[in-house]
Amino acid sequence: MRIQLIRYAHARSGDKGDTANVGVIARKPEYYPLLVKYLTAERVAEHFAGICMGRVERFELPNLCALNFLLHESLGGGGTKSLKNDAQGKTLSSVMLRMELDLDDTP
Amino acid sequence: MRPSIRIASGQGFWGDLLNAPVDQVRKGPIDYLVMDYLAEVTMSILQKQKLKDPALGYARDLVPLIAEILPDIVSRGIRVITNGGGVNPVACRDALFDVARQKGIHGLKIGVVRGDDILLNVDELMASGATLANMETEAPLSSIRNRLISANVYFGAAPIVEALQQGAHIVITGRTTDTGLTLAPMIHEFGWSMNDWDRLASGTIAGHILECGAQASGGNFLADWKSVPDLAHVGFPIAEAFPDGTFVITKHHGTGGLVSEATVKEQLLYELGDPTSYITPDCVADFTTIRLEGTSPDHVRVWGIKGSPATEFYKVSMAYHDGYTAVGTLTYAWPDAVTKARAADRILRIRLADLGLSYEEIRTELLGLDSCFGPRSVEIADPNEVVLRIGVRGQNRDAVERFGREIAPLVLTGPPSVTGFAGGRPKPSEVVAYWPALIRKSLVSPIVETATL
């Protein structure tokens, strides 16, 4: 089945220089394994193609049922250099949650 | 020892709700008020202000704020800790002493933490072996040395603790970590040792939760923002800390907003890197050890945090000139708003090229259509309006200035049904680029001074 991430997770994003971080948190503990399985660094890199020009790193926080992603080279240079309306990546959480995932399992 | 202390977040950044610290002081019990004013580019702005006037260079919002709350904090024994001293904490202290004089308050003790500003010592430090190379790109500082605007070491909780131990009612620092502001009173009150890594990590993580103000108490809450009550009167977060390192995130009774497991989790993930290695001058905190539980409405208990030894380095935040930018906007209306905006963008780019102007980057976004989602934007059929937003960046100020002069003519020389050109030509603004580096702790020392009025 195909799901949209926003139903199963919430998120917050921010900046460190030209790197954006997007923290993705499972809305219920039982959704966390789905995030671990399907929301891979590769899938996120594919979704952010054209936005993230560098690599994507993923970190797991099972204690918070959350994943943290670092999207390198995503903010048009970052800081006052960036010409982006969203130079700090504040809305990349929304971009992440709009993602659709094809699941083998039923959540 | 007190059984617990209540540390209140008063500001999440310079420009945050002016009344938030006043509410924290007046709407319920607190022991400490902590206020973070310094973003990475803030130091360079303050350095420029200080160049123009040696009595400036600190967060000037602090002066009217302290004037407002000084009688309350004195009568109730609330202590204030802030990094709003910027690049001139001594001038900030003197301004606050003036306020106290005007209010007829005697015996006020203010602690100042300085020594973080190494702008004038950079060459000397490099001669002593500091490379100050860019910690992300590894480029040597020599590549931007002559464009440097500010250079500040991030100190941690230790010098703030020293000021508190000297009896300061108000502690004003230069560049200290946001987390150190919250950790320091815990170390001071509970007598934690500076190598009790688990407790230091707990206080650090409490600081991370408080450092962005209401982002932990219902602001910018993506999980379910509609359920947050009365954001108009949002209560800023408070950490009630206990000697064993446990703390409870809460807010004053009767204020708006929400403190829940979800609001705290969102803030924990904010601006996080590797969660197992959150490095501060005080310790290395492990976010994967955090346990949390909502215990009652607007109370979230946090415990179980593990830490490890601090590194031998301080982070240094430097800023340097890197050219100019200008950004202009125009609004196009139905029909074919998007097509018109794109045509205007093409026309402008042709005119700039005809003038022989070139830039490091020209960026076009259509607000209402694609500025947030970029290539992931969803098609919208013939919207009512879009805002064309074009920005340029380059080292040549004249070229950037000329771009600003070429935007307005589009109103009469481009596609129709266009408006929104108010506020004059976009002016070039300086790019202040960020240069993060590391320096051995042995090379720099914080200076702590307390003075009594």
XYZ file of C-alpha atoms in Angstrom, chain B residues 64-334:
271
model
C 14.451 48.206 28.621
C 13.702 44.614 29.577
C 15.854 44.727 32.705
C 14.409 48.153 33.516
C 10.973 46.532 33.462
C 11.757 43.428 35.535
C 14.540 44.603 37.838
C 12.275 45.365 40.823
C 10.650 41.912 40.469
C 13.892 39.974 40.181
C 15.509 41.818 43.064
C 12.554 41.356 45.412
C 12.117 37.679 44.520
C 15.771 36.696 44.226
C 15.494 35.614 40.591
C 18.860 35.443 38.842
C 19.242 36.302 35.170
C 21.723 34.657 32.780
C 22.084 35.874 29.211
C 24.554 35.881 26.351
C 23.142 39.249 25.256
C 26.475 40.894 26.109
C 27.482 40.117 22.524
C 30.882 41.613 21.725
C 30.652 44.193 24.497
C 29.379 42.657 27.759
C 31.115 45.338 29.827
C 29.171 48.128 28.086
C 26.027 46.082 28.573
C 26.733 45.808 32.301
C 27.322 49.562 32.551
C 24.020 50.229 30.794
C 22.243 47.925 33.256
C 23.934 49.657 36.199
C 22.558 52.945 34.828
C 19.106 51.381 34.850
C 19.534 50.223 38.445
C 20.674 53.717 39.469
C 17.589 55.241 37.873
C 15.409 52.743 39.746
C 17.206 53.482 43.025
C 18.280 49.856 43.429
C 21.442 49.296 45.468
C 23.635 46.257 45.973
C 23.006 44.823 42.505
C 25.830 42.493 41.529
C 26.453 41.844 37.841
C 28.877 39.237 36.534
C 30.510 39.556 33.151
C 32.018 36.702 31.164
C 34.367 37.831 28.415
C 37.502 36.665 26.677
C 35.537 34.949 23.912
C 36.195 37.788 21.457
C 39.503 36.848 19.786
C 39.214 39.097 16.722
C 42.213 41.189 17.769
C 44.242 38.128 18.846
C 43.822 35.981 15.755
C 47.379 36.430 14.435
C 48.873 35.925 17.876
C 46.837 32.735 18.350
C 47.903 31.454 14.954
C 51.513 32.106 15.912
C 50.849 29.957 19.016
C 49.762 27.064 16.844
C 46.030 27.569 16.302
C 45.234 26.919 12.631
C 41.615 28.153 12.777
C 41.065 26.243 9.540
C 37.439 25.873 8.451
C 36.226 22.745 10.245
C 33.850 21.875 7.391
C 35.974 22.576 4.309
C 39.454 22.433 5.933
C 40.369 25.634 4.052
C 43.062 27.694 5.796
C 42.065 30.933 7.499
C 44.583 32.826 5.342
C 42.105 32.568 2.427
C 39.717 34.976 4.202
C 41.933 36.540 6.884
C 41.724 40.076 5.427
C 37.897 39.870 5.241
C 37.329 38.744 8.831
C 34.605 40.678 10.712
C 34.264 38.759 13.953
C 35.836 35.797 15.756
C 34.367 34.411 18.952
C 35.075 31.338 21.040
C 32.067 29.440 22.340
C 32.546 29.136 26.089
C 30.359 26.773 28.083
C 28.790 26.759 31.528
C 31.999 26.948 33.596
C 32.594 30.726 33.589
C 28.893 31.376 34.249
C 29.092 29.063 37.269
C 32.051 31.101 38.505
C 30.057 34.328 38.215
C 27.121 32.746 40.074
C 29.478 31.560 42.816
C 30.729 35.128 43.140
C 27.141 36.080 43.891
C 26.100 37.719 40.626
C 22.386 38.466 40.369
C 22.723 38.983 36.638
C 25.321 37.240 34.465
C 26.081 38.785 31.083
C 28.237 36.860 28.686
C 29.642 37.191 25.225
C 29.595 34.139 22.966
C 28.616 31.257 25.232
C 26.688 28.207 24.131
C 22.936 28.440 24.443
C 22.974 25.215 26.455
C 25.553 26.532 28.924
C 23.108 29.232 30.062
C 20.746 26.541 31.405
C 23.376 24.060 32.583
C 25.282 26.621 34.694
C 22.650 27.156 37.409
C 22.287 23.390 37.870
C 26.042 22.981 38.409
C 26.010 25.940 40.776
C 22.988 24.913 42.829
C 23.582 21.172 43.004
C 27.365 21.233 43.266
C 27.836 18.943 40.272
C 31.426 18.192 39.488
C 32.776 19.296 36.122
C 33.458 15.684 35.163
C 30.060 14.286 36.149
C 29.382 13.706 32.468
C 25.896 12.225 32.813
C 24.569 15.142 34.845
C 26.338 17.688 32.645
C 24.743 16.017 29.621
C 21.324 16.185 31.305
C 21.650 19.904 31.944
C 22.928 20.401 28.409
C 19.902 18.663 26.928
C 17.601 20.711 29.179
C 19.358 23.726 27.677
C 18.786 22.447 24.148
C 15.054 22.148 24.905
C 14.871 25.691 26.333
C 17.144 27.482 23.868
C 14.526 28.207 21.230
C 11.880 29.507 23.588
C 8.310 28.560 22.711
C 9.427 26.036 20.096
C 9.291 23.595 23.034
C 5.917 24.771 24.325
C 3.598 24.718 21.338
C 5.122 27.157 18.866
C 5.971 25.854 15.382
C 4.410 22.522 16.409
C 3.945 20.412 13.320
C 2.415 17.287 14.864
C -0.923 18.963 15.620
C -0.697 22.744 15.721
C -4.456 23.219 15.678
C -4.725 21.515 19.061
C -2.421 24.034 20.764
C -4.520 26.319 22.963
C -4.177 30.092 23.037
C -0.935 30.605 21.122
C -1.571 34.338 21.449
C -0.561 34.022 25.091
C 1.943 31.206 24.682
C 3.878 30.364 27.836
C 7.600 29.901 27.320
C 9.152 26.673 28.617
C 10.513 26.138 32.101
C 12.842 23.336 33.203
C 12.401 22.224 36.785
C 15.739 20.568 37.485
C 16.609 18.091 40.230
C 20.006 17.244 41.760
C 20.137 13.786 40.122
C 19.965 15.303 36.625
C 16.300 14.560 36.053
C 14.217 17.501 34.882
C 10.614 18.328 34.060
C 9.718 20.592 31.154
C 6.659 22.696 31.931
C 5.287 26.244 31.657
C 3.403 28.620 33.905
C -0.145 27.638 34.810
C -2.735 29.717 32.972
C -0.551 30.544 29.970
C -1.293 29.409 26.427
C 0.649 26.868 24.435
C 1.311 23.208 25.127
C 4.059 21.111 26.660
C 3.711 17.475 25.624
C 5.961 14.570 24.683
C 5.484 15.572 21.047
C 6.371 19.266 21.511
C 9.495 18.335 23.474
C 10.519 15.684 20.929
C 10.222 18.156 18.048
C 12.508 20.580 19.846
C 14.974 17.801 20.746
C 15.360 17.046 17.032
C 15.824 20.720 16.096
C 19.240 21.530 14.620
C 20.528 18.154 15.712
C 23.503 16.454 14.059
C 24.775 13.034 15.139
C 22.499 12.339 18.126
C 25.080 10.185 19.914
C 27.607 12.986 19.901
C 26.179 16.412 20.753
C 29.381 18.288 21.441
C 29.530 21.297 23.761
C 32.460 22.794 25.670
C 31.055 21.117 28.815
C 30.508 17.519 27.717
C 29.375 15.287 24.870
C 25.683 14.426 25.289
C 24.016 11.322 23.882
C 20.480 12.069 22.665
C 19.807 8.359 22.143
C 19.767 7.869 25.927
C 16.998 10.379 26.617
C 13.913 8.953 28.295
C 10.803 11.096 28.484
C 7.244 10.781 29.622
C 4.294 13.140 29.896
C 3.349 12.912 33.576
C 0.432 15.373 33.684
C -0.895 18.113 31.396
C 1.988 20.429 30.431
C 4.561 18.392 32.356
C 7.113 16.156 30.630
C 9.660 14.334 32.775
C 13.082 13.696 31.207
C 15.672 11.317 32.658
C 18.264 8.632 31.956
C 20.649 10.853 29.975
C 24.231 9.725 29.470
C 27.202 11.870 28.617
C 30.882 11.476 27.943
C 33.976 13.644 28.454
C 34.267 17.029 26.818
C 36.758 17.410 23.989
C 39.973 19.440 24.252
C 38.633 22.060 21.870
C 36.383 25.058 21.883
C 34.426 25.868 18.762
C 35.178 29.261 17.242
C 32.534 31.116 15.279
C 33.976 33.535 12.751
C 32.324 35.755 10.172
C 33.778 37.331 7.049
C 32.695 39.528 4.142
C 31.730 37.548 1.077
C 30.140 39.926 -1.426
C 26.615 41.290 -1.684
C 23.055 40.171 -2.309
C 19.849 41.905 -3.300
C 16.364 40.445 -3.536
C 13.317 41.944 -5.242
C 9.690 40.836 -5.575
C 6.799 41.549 -7.936
C 3.237 40.161 -7.787
C 1.496 38.874 -10.942
C -2.280 38.276 -11.124
C -4.568 35.880 -13.035
